[in-house]
mmCIF file of C-alpha atoms in Angstrom:
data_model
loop_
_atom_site.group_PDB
_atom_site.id
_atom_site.type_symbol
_atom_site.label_atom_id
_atom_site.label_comp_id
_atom_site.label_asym_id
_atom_site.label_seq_id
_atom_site.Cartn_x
_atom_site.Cartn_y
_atom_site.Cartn_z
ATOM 1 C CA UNK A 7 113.304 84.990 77.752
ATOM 2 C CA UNK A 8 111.456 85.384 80.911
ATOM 3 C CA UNK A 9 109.992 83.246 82.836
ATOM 4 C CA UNK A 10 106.144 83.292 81.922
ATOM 5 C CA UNK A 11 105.439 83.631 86.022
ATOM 6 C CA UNK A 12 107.990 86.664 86.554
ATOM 7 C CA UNK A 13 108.393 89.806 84.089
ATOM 8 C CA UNK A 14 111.211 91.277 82.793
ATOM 9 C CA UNK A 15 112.888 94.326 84.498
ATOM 10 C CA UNK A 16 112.392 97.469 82.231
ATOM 11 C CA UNK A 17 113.341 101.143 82.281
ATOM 12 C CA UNK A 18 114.020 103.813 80.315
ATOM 13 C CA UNK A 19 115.342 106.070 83.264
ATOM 14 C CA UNK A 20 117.989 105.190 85.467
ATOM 15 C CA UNK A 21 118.082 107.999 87.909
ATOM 16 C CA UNK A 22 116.413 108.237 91.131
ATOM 17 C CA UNK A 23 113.894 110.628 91.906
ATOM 18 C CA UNK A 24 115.741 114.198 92.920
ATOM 19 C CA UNK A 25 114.997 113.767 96.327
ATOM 20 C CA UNK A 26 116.761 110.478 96.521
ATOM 21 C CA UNK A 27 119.876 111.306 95.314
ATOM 22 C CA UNK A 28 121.485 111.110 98.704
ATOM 23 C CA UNK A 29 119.899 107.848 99.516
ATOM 24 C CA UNK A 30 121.187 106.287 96.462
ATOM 25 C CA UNK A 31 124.408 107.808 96.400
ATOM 26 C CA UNK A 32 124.854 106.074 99.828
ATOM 27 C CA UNK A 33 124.209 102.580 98.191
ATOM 28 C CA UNK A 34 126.464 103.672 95.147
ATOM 29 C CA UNK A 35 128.992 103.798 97.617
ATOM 30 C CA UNK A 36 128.257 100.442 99.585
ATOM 31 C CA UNK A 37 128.222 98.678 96.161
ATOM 32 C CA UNK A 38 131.176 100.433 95.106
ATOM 33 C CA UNK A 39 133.424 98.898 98.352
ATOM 34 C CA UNK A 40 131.725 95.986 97.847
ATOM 35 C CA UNK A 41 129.067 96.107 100.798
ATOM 36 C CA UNK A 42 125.636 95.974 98.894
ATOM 37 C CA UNK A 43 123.696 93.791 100.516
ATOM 38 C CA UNK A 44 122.349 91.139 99.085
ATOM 39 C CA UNK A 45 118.590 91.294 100.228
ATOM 40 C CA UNK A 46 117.435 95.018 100.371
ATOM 41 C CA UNK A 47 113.662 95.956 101.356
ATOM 42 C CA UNK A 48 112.999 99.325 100.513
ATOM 43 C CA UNK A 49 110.113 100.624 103.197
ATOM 44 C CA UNK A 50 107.993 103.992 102.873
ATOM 45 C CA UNK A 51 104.644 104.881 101.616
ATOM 46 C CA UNK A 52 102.363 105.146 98.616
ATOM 47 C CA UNK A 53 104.172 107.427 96.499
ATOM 48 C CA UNK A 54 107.297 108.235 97.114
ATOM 49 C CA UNK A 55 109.191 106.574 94.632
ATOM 50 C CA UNK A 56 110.492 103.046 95.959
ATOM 51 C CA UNK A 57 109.685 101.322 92.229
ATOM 52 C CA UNK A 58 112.017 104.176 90.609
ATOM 53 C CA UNK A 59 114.785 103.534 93.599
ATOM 54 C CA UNK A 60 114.549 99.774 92.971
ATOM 55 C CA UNK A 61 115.132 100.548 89.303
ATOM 56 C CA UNK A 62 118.186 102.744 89.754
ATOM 57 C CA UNK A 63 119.812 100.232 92.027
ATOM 58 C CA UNK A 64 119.221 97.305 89.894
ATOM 59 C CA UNK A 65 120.686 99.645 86.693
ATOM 60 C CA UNK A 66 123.808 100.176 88.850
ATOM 61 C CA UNK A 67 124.029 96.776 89.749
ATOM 62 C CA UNK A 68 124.125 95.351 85.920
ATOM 63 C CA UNK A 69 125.846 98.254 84.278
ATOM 64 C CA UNK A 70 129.383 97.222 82.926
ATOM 65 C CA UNK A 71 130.686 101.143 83.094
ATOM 66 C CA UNK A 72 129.202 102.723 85.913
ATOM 67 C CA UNK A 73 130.154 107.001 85.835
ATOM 68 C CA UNK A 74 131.303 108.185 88.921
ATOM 69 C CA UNK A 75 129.366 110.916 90.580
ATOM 70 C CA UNK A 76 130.578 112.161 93.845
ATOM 71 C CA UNK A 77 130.872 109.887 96.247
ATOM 72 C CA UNK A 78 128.665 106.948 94.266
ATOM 73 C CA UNK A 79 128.420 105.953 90.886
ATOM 74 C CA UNK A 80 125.676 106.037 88.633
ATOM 75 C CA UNK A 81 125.020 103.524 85.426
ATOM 76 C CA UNK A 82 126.592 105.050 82.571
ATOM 77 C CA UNK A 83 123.384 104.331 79.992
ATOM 78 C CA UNK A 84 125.367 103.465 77.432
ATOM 79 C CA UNK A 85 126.699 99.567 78.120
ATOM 80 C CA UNK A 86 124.880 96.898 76.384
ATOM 81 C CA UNK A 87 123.949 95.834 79.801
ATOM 82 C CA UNK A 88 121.849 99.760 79.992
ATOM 83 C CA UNK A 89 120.624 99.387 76.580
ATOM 84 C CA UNK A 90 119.254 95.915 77.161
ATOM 85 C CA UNK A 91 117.269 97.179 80.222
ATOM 86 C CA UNK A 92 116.043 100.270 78.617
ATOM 87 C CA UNK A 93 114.931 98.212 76.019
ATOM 88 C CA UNK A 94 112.497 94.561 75.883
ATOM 89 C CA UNK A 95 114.031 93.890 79.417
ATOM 90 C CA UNK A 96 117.175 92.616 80.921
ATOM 91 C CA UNK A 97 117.220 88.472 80.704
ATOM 92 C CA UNK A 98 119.520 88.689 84.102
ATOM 93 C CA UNK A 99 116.615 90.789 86.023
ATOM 94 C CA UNK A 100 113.108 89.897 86.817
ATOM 95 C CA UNK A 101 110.332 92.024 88.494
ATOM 96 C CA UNK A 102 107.702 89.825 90.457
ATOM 97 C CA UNK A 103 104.187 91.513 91.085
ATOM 98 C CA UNK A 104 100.843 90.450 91.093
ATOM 99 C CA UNK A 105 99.208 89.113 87.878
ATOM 100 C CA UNK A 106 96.331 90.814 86.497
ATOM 101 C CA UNK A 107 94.051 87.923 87.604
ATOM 102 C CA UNK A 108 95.012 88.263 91.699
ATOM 103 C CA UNK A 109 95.410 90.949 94.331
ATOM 104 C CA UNK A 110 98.662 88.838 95.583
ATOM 105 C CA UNK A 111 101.754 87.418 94.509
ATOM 106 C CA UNK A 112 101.363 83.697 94.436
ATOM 107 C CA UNK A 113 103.668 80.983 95.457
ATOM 108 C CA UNK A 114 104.476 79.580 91.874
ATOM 109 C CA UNK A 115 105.670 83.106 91.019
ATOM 110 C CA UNK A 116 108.209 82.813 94.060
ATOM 111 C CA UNK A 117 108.847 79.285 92.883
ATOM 112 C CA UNK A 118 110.004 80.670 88.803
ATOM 113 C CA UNK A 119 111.737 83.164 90.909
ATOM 114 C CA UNK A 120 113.750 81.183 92.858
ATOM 115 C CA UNK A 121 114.540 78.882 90.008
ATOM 116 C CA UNK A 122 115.961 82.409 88.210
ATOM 117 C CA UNK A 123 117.990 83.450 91.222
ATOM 118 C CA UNK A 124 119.556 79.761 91.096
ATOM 119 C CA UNK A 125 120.681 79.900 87.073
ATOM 120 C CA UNK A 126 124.012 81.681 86.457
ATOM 121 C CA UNK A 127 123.805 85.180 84.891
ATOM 122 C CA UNK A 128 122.907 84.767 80.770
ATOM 123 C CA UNK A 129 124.841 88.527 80.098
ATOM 124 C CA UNK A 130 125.567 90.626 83.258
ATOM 125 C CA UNK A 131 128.107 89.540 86.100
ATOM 126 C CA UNK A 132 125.150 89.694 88.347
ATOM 127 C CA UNK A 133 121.540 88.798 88.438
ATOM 128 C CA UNK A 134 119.049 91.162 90.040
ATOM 129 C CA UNK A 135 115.176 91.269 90.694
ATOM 130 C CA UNK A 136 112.809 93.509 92.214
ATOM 131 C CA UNK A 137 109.879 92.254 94.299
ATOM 132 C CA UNK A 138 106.302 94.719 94.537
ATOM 133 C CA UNK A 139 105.233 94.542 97.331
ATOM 134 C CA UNK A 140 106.111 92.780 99.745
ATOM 135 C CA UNK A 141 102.807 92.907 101.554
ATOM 136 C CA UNK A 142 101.368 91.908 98.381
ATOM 137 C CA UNK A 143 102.842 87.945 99.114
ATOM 138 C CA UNK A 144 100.252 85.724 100.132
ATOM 139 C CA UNK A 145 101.119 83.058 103.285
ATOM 140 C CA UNK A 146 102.594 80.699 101.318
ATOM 141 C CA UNK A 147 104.981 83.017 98.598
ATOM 142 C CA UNK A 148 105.667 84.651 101.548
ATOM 143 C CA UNK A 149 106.931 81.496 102.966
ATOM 144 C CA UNK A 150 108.452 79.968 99.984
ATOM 145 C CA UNK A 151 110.526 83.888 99.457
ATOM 146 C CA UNK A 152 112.240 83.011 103.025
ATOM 147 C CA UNK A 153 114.127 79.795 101.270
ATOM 148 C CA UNK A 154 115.329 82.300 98.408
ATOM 149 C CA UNK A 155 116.491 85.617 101.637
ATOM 150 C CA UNK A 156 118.205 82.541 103.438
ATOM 151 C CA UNK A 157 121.320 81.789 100.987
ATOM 152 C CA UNK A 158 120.957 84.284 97.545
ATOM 153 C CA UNK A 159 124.100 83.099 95.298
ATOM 154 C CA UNK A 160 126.895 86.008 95.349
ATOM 155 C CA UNK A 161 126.168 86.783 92.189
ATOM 156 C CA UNK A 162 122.108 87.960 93.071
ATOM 157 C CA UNK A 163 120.904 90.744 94.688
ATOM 158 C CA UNK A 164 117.278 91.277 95.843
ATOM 159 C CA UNK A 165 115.741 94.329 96.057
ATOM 160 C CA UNK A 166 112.014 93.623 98.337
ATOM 161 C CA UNK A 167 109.475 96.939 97.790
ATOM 162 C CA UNK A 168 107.067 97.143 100.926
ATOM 163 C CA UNK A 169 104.216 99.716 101.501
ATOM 164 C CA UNK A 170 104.479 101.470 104.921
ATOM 165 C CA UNK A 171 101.790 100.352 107.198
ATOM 166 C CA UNK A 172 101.085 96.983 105.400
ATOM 167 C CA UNK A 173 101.977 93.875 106.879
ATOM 168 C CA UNK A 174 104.553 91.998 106.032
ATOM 169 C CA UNK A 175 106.431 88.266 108.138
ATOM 170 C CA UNK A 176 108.528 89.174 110.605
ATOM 171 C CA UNK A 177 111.095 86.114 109.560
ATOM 172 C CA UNK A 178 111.189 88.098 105.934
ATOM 173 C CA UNK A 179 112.046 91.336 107.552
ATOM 174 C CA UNK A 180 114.851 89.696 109.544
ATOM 175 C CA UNK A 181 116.235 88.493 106.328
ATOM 176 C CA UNK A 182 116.875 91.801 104.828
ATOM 177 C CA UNK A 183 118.176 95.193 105.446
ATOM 178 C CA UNK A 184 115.654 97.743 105.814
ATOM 179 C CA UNK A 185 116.054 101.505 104.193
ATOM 180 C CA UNK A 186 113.333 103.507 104.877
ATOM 181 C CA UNK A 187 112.515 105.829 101.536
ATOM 182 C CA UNK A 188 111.575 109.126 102.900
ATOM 183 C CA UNK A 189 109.219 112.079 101.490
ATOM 184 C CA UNK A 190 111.319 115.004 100.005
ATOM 185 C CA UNK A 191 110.444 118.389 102.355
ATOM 186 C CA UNK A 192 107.212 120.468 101.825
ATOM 187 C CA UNK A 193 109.053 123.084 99.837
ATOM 188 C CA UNK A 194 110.348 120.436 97.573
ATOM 189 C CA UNK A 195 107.576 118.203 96.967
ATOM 190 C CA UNK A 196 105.375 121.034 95.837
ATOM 191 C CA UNK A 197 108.208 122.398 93.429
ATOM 192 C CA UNK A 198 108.673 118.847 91.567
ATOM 193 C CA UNK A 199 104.542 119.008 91.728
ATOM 194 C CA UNK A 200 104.219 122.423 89.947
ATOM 195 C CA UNK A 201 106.417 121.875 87.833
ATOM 196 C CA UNK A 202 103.986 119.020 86.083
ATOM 197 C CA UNK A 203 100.580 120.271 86.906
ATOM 198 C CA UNK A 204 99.029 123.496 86.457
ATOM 199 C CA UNK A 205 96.883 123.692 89.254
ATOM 200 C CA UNK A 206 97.429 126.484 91.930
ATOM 201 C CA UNK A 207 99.133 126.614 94.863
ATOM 202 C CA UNK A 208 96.198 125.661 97.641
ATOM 203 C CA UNK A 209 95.229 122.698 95.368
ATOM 204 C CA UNK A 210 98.670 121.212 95.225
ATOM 205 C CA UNK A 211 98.959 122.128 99.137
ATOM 206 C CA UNK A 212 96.221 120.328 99.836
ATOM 207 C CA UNK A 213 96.610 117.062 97.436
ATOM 208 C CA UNK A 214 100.163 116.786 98.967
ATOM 209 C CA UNK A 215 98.523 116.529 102.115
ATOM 210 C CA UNK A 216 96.012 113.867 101.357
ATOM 211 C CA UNK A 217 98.635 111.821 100.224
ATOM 212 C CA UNK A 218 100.948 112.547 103.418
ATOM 213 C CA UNK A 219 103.372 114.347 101.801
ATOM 214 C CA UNK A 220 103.817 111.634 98.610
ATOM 215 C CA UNK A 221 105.168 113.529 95.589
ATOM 216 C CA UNK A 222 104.157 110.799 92.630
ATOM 217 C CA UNK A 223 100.823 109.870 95.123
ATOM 218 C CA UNK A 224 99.885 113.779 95.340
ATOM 219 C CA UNK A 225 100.320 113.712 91.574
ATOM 220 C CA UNK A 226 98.118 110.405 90.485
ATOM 221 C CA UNK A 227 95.677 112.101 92.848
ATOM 222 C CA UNK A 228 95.328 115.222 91.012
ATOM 223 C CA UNK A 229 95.439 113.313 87.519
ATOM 224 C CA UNK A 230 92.709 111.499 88.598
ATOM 225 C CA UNK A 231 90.776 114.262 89.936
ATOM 226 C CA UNK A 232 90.395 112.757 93.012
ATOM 227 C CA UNK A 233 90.116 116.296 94.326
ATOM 228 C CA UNK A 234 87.298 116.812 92.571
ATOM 229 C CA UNK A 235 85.540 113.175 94.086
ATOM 230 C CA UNK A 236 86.686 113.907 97.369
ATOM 231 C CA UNK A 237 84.807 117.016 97.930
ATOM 232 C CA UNK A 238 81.863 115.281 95.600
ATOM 233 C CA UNK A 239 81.954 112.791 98.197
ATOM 234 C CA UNK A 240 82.313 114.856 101.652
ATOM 235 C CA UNK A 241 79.116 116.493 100.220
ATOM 236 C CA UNK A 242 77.424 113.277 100.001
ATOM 237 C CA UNK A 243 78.379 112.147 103.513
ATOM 238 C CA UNK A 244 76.946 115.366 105.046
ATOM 239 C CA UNK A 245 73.809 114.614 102.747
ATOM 240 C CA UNK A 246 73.560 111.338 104.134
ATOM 241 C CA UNK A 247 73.672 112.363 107.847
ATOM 242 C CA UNK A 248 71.357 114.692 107.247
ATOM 243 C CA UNK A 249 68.869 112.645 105.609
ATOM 244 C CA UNK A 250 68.616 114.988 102.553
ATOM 245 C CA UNK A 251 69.635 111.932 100.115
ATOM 246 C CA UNK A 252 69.221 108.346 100.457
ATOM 247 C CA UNK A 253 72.407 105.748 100.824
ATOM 248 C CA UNK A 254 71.773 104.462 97.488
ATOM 249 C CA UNK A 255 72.245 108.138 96.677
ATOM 250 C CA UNK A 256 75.189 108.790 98.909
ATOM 251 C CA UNK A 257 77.050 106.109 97.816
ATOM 252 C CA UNK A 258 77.545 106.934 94.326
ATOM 253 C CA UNK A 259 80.331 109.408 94.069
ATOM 254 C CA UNK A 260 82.360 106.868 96.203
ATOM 255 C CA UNK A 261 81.527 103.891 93.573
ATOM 256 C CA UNK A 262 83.685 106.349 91.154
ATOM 257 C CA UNK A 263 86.895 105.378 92.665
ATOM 258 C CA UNK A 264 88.478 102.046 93.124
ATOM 259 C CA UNK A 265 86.816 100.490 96.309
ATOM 260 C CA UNK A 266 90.250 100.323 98.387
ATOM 261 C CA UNK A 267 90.485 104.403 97.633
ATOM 262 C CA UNK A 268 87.019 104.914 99.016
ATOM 263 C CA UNK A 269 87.549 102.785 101.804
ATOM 264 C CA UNK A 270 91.282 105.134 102.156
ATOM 265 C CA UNK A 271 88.717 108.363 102.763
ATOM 266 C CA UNK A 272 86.806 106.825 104.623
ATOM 267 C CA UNK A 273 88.806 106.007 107.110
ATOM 268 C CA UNK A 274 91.098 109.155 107.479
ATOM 269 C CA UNK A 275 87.745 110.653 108.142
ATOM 270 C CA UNK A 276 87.269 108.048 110.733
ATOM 271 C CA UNK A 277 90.782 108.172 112.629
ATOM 272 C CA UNK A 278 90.201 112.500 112.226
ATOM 273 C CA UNK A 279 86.868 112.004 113.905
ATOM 274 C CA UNK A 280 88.709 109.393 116.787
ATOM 275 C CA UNK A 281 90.843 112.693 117.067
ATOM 276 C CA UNK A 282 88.559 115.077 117.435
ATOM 277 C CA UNK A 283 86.815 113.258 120.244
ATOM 278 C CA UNK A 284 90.147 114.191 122.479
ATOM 279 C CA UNK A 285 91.335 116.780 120.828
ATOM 280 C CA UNK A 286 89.211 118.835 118.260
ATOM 281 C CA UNK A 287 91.720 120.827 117.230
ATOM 282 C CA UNK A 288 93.853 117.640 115.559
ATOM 283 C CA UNK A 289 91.781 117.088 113.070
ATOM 284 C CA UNK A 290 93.753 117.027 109.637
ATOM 285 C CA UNK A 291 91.201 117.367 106.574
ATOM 286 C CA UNK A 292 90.035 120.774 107.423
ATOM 287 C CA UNK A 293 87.007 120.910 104.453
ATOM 288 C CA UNK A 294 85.678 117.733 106.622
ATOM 289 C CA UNK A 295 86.509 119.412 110.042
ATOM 290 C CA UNK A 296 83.033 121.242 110.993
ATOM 291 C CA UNK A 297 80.981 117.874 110.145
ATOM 292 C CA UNK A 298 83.352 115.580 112.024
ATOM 293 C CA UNK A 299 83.731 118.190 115.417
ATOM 294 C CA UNK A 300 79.913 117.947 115.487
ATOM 295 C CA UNK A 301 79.944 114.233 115.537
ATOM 296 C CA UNK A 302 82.677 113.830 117.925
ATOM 297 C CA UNK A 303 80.670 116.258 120.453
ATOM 298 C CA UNK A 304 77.977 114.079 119.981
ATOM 299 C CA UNK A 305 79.269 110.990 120.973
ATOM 300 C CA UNK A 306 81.457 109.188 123.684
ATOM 301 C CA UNK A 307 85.025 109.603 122.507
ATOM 302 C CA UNK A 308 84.774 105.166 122.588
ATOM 303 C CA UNK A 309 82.105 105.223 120.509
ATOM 304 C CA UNK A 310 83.787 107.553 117.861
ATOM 305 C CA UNK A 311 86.438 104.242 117.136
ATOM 306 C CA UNK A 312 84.381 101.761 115.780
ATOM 307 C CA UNK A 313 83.940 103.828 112.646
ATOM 308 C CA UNK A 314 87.684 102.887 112.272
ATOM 309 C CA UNK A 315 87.201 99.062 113.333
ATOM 310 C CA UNK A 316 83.993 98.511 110.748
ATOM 311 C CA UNK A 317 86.461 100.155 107.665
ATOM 312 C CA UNK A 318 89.219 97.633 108.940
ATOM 313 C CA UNK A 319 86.689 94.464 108.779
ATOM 314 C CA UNK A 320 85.387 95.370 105.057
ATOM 315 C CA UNK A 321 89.437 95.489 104.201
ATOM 316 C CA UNK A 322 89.609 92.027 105.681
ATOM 317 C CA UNK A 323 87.005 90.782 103.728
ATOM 318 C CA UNK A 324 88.853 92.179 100.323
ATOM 319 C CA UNK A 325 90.254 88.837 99.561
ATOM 320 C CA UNK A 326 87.100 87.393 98.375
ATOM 321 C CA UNK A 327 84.451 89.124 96.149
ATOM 322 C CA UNK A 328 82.446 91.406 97.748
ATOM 323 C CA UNK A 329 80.199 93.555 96.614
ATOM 324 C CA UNK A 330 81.139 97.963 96.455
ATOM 325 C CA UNK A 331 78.439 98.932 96.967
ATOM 326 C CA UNK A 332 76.827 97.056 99.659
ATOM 327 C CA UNK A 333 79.977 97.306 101.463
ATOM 328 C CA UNK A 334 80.283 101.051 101.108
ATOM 329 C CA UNK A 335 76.579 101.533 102.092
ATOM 330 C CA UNK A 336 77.060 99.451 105.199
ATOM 331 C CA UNK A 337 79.837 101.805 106.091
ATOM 332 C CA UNK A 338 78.005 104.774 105.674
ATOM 333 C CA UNK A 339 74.733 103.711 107.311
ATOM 334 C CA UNK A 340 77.827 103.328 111.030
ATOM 335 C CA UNK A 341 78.538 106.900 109.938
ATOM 336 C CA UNK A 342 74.342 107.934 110.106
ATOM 337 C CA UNK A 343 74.046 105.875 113.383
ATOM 338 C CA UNK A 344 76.353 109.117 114.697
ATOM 339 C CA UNK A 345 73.875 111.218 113.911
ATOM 340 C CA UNK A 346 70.937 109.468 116.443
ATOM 341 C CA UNK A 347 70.107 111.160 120.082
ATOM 342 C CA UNK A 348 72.358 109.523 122.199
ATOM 343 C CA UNK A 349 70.695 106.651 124.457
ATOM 344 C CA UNK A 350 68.686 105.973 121.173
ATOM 345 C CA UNK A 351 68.674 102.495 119.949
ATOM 346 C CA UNK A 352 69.454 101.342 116.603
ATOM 347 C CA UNK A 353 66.161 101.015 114.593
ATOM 348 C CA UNK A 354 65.655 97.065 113.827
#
C-alpha cells in the first residue's frame, strides 16, 4: 500500500503525447544503454504535457518487456508490472502533489517520500516517483527533497515536474538534469485540438494563443469556456474605465474563474499594455488591443508597469486567505486610475 502522505502512480496510457515522441524516444534510448539519469526535472509550461511524459517514462522504467520502437523502446502494456500501473497503482511508484487541504507540497510528504525511495523495490527491479510541481514545494520540502537528489539508491529514479516561469531552489535544479518539454508547432497543435473540439478554426487559433501555444491548456480553456469569460470580462474592464458599471459590477465575471486565472488575464493585459507604451504594435490579445493603445497613450510608458507590479503583490499574498473579490476590485480600481487626466491626483 501507499504511503498515506504520497499517492500511488496510475495510468491507463503509456504513450507520450504525439508531439513528444522524439523527446521520449531520446530517453528510451539513454535508459536503454543504461544512461537514464537518476533525477530528471521535466521544465515547460501549463499544458504541454509534462504529467503524461512523466508517466511514460516511469511505465518504461518498471516494465519487465519493454517493445522496441526505433531507436527507443516503449513499455509493452502487457507485463504484470503495466497491468499493475494501469490498474489501483504500482506499490514501487509514488506521485507526490499537493493535498487537497494546501496549495504546496509539505515537508512530511517529502519525508514518506524519502522513506519510499530508501525501501527496496516490493515487485519491479526499480522504484520510480513523480514529483508535481516542483514550484509547488514549500521552503522546507524543498529543502528536505535536496537530501533525497543528493544520493537516490541505483535502483530509484526521480522524475521532478516544474512549471515554466515558477520558481523553484537553485541547489534543486543543480541536482537534476533539466529537459525542457516543448509546444508541438502551430500546424500541429491545432490539428490534435480539432480533432477533440468542434469549435472553428479562429476560436481554436485564438485559445491556442492564450495559452501560448499549450495543446492540453488551449483545450481545458475551451472546455471551460473560458473564451466565453474572457470576452465577458474584457467587456467589463472597458465598462469599468468608463464608469458605465460600478467595481462591484465589474468584478463579477472575473469571480467566475478560479482567482489565480483572473489574476493570469489580468496581467497579460498588463505586460500587453507595458508593451504598447514602447511599441503599440506588440500588443498580443488583439480583442483587448484598442482599449489598452488608448491607455498606453495616455500615460508615461513608467507608469504603464505598476499595473504588472500590483498583480505580482496580490500573487504574493496567495499563501494566506484573502479575499477574491476585494483583491480583484483593488486591481481593477489601478486599472481606472489610467483612465484620470494626467497630473490629476488620486481622489482620497
Amino acid at each position: 500500500m501507499a504511503d498515506p502522505e504520497t499517492q500511488p502512480l496510475q495510468s491507463d496510457s503509456f504513450a507520450p503525447w504525439p508531439w513528444q515522441s522524439e523527446v521520449h524516444q531520446q530517453l528510451s534510448q539513454r535508459l536503454k544503454e543504461g544512461r537514464f539519469p537518476h533525477a530528471l526535472m521535466l521544465l515547460g509550461p501549463a499544458g504541454v504535457g509534462k504529467r503524461q511524459l512523466a508517466v511514460a517514462l516511469a511505465s518504461l522504467l518498471l516494465c519487465e518487456a519493454p517493445v522496441n520502437a526505433g531507436k527507443g523502446m516503449t513499455a509493452c502494456g502487457e507485463c504484470k508490472q503495466c497491468r499493475l500501473l494501469g490498474g489501483e497503482g504500482h506499490p514501487d511508484a509514488r506521485r507526490l502533489m499537493p493535498t487537497d487541504q494546501s496549495r504546496y507540497i509539505r515537508i512530511h510528504q517529502v519525508r514518506a517520500l524519502g522513506g519510499f525511495v530508501m525501501e527496496s523495490p516490493q515487485v519491479a527491479q526499480r522504484k520510480v516517483a513523480v514529483i508535481e510541481r516542483a514550484d509547488q514545494l514549500n521552503l522546507n520540502a524543498a529543502n528536505a527533497l535536496l537530501k533525497t537528489l543528493e544520493e537516490p539508491p541505483a535502483d530509484t529514479f526521480l522524475l521532478v515536474l516544474q512549471r515554466e516561469g515558477q520558481p523553484v531552489l537553485p541547489t534543486i535544479r543543480s541536482r537534476c538534469q533539466i529537459l525542457r518539454v516543448e509546444a508541438p508547432g502551430t500546424v500541429e497543435a491545432k490539428t490534435w485540438l480539432a480533432q477533440r473540439r468542434d469549435e472553428d478554426g479562429a476560436a481554436l487559433d485564438q485559445a491556442l494563443r492564450w495559452a501560448g501555444g499549450a495543446p492540453l491548456e488551449a483545450l481545458r480553456l475551451l472546455e471551460a469556456d473560458r473564451p466565453g469569460q474572457r470576452a465577458q470580462c474584457l467587456k467589463a474592464l472597458q465598462q469599468a474605465l468608463k464608469s458605465e458599471i460600478t467595481m462591484s459590477e465589474a468584478v463579477k465575471p472575473f469571480l467566475a474563474m478560479p482567482l489565480t486565472e483572473a489574476l493570469d488575464l489580468l496581467q497579460g493585459w498588463a505586460l500587453d499594455l507595458a508593451r504598447a507604451g514602447a511599441d503599440p504594435g506588440a500588443i498580443a490579445d488583439s480583442e483587448a488591443a484598442p482599449m489598452l493603445r488608448f491607455l498606453a497613450g495616455r500615460r508615461h510608458p513608467a507608469e504603464l508597469t505598476t499595473l504588472h507590479e500590483a498583480i505580482m503583490e496580490v500573487r504574493r499574498g496567495l499563501d494566506y486567505n484573502v479575499n477574491s473579490e476585494l483583491e480583484l476590485i483593488g486591481v481593477l480600481e489601478r486599472w481606472r486610475q489610467l483612465m484620470r487626466r494626467p497630473g490629476v491626483a488620486n481622489p482620497a
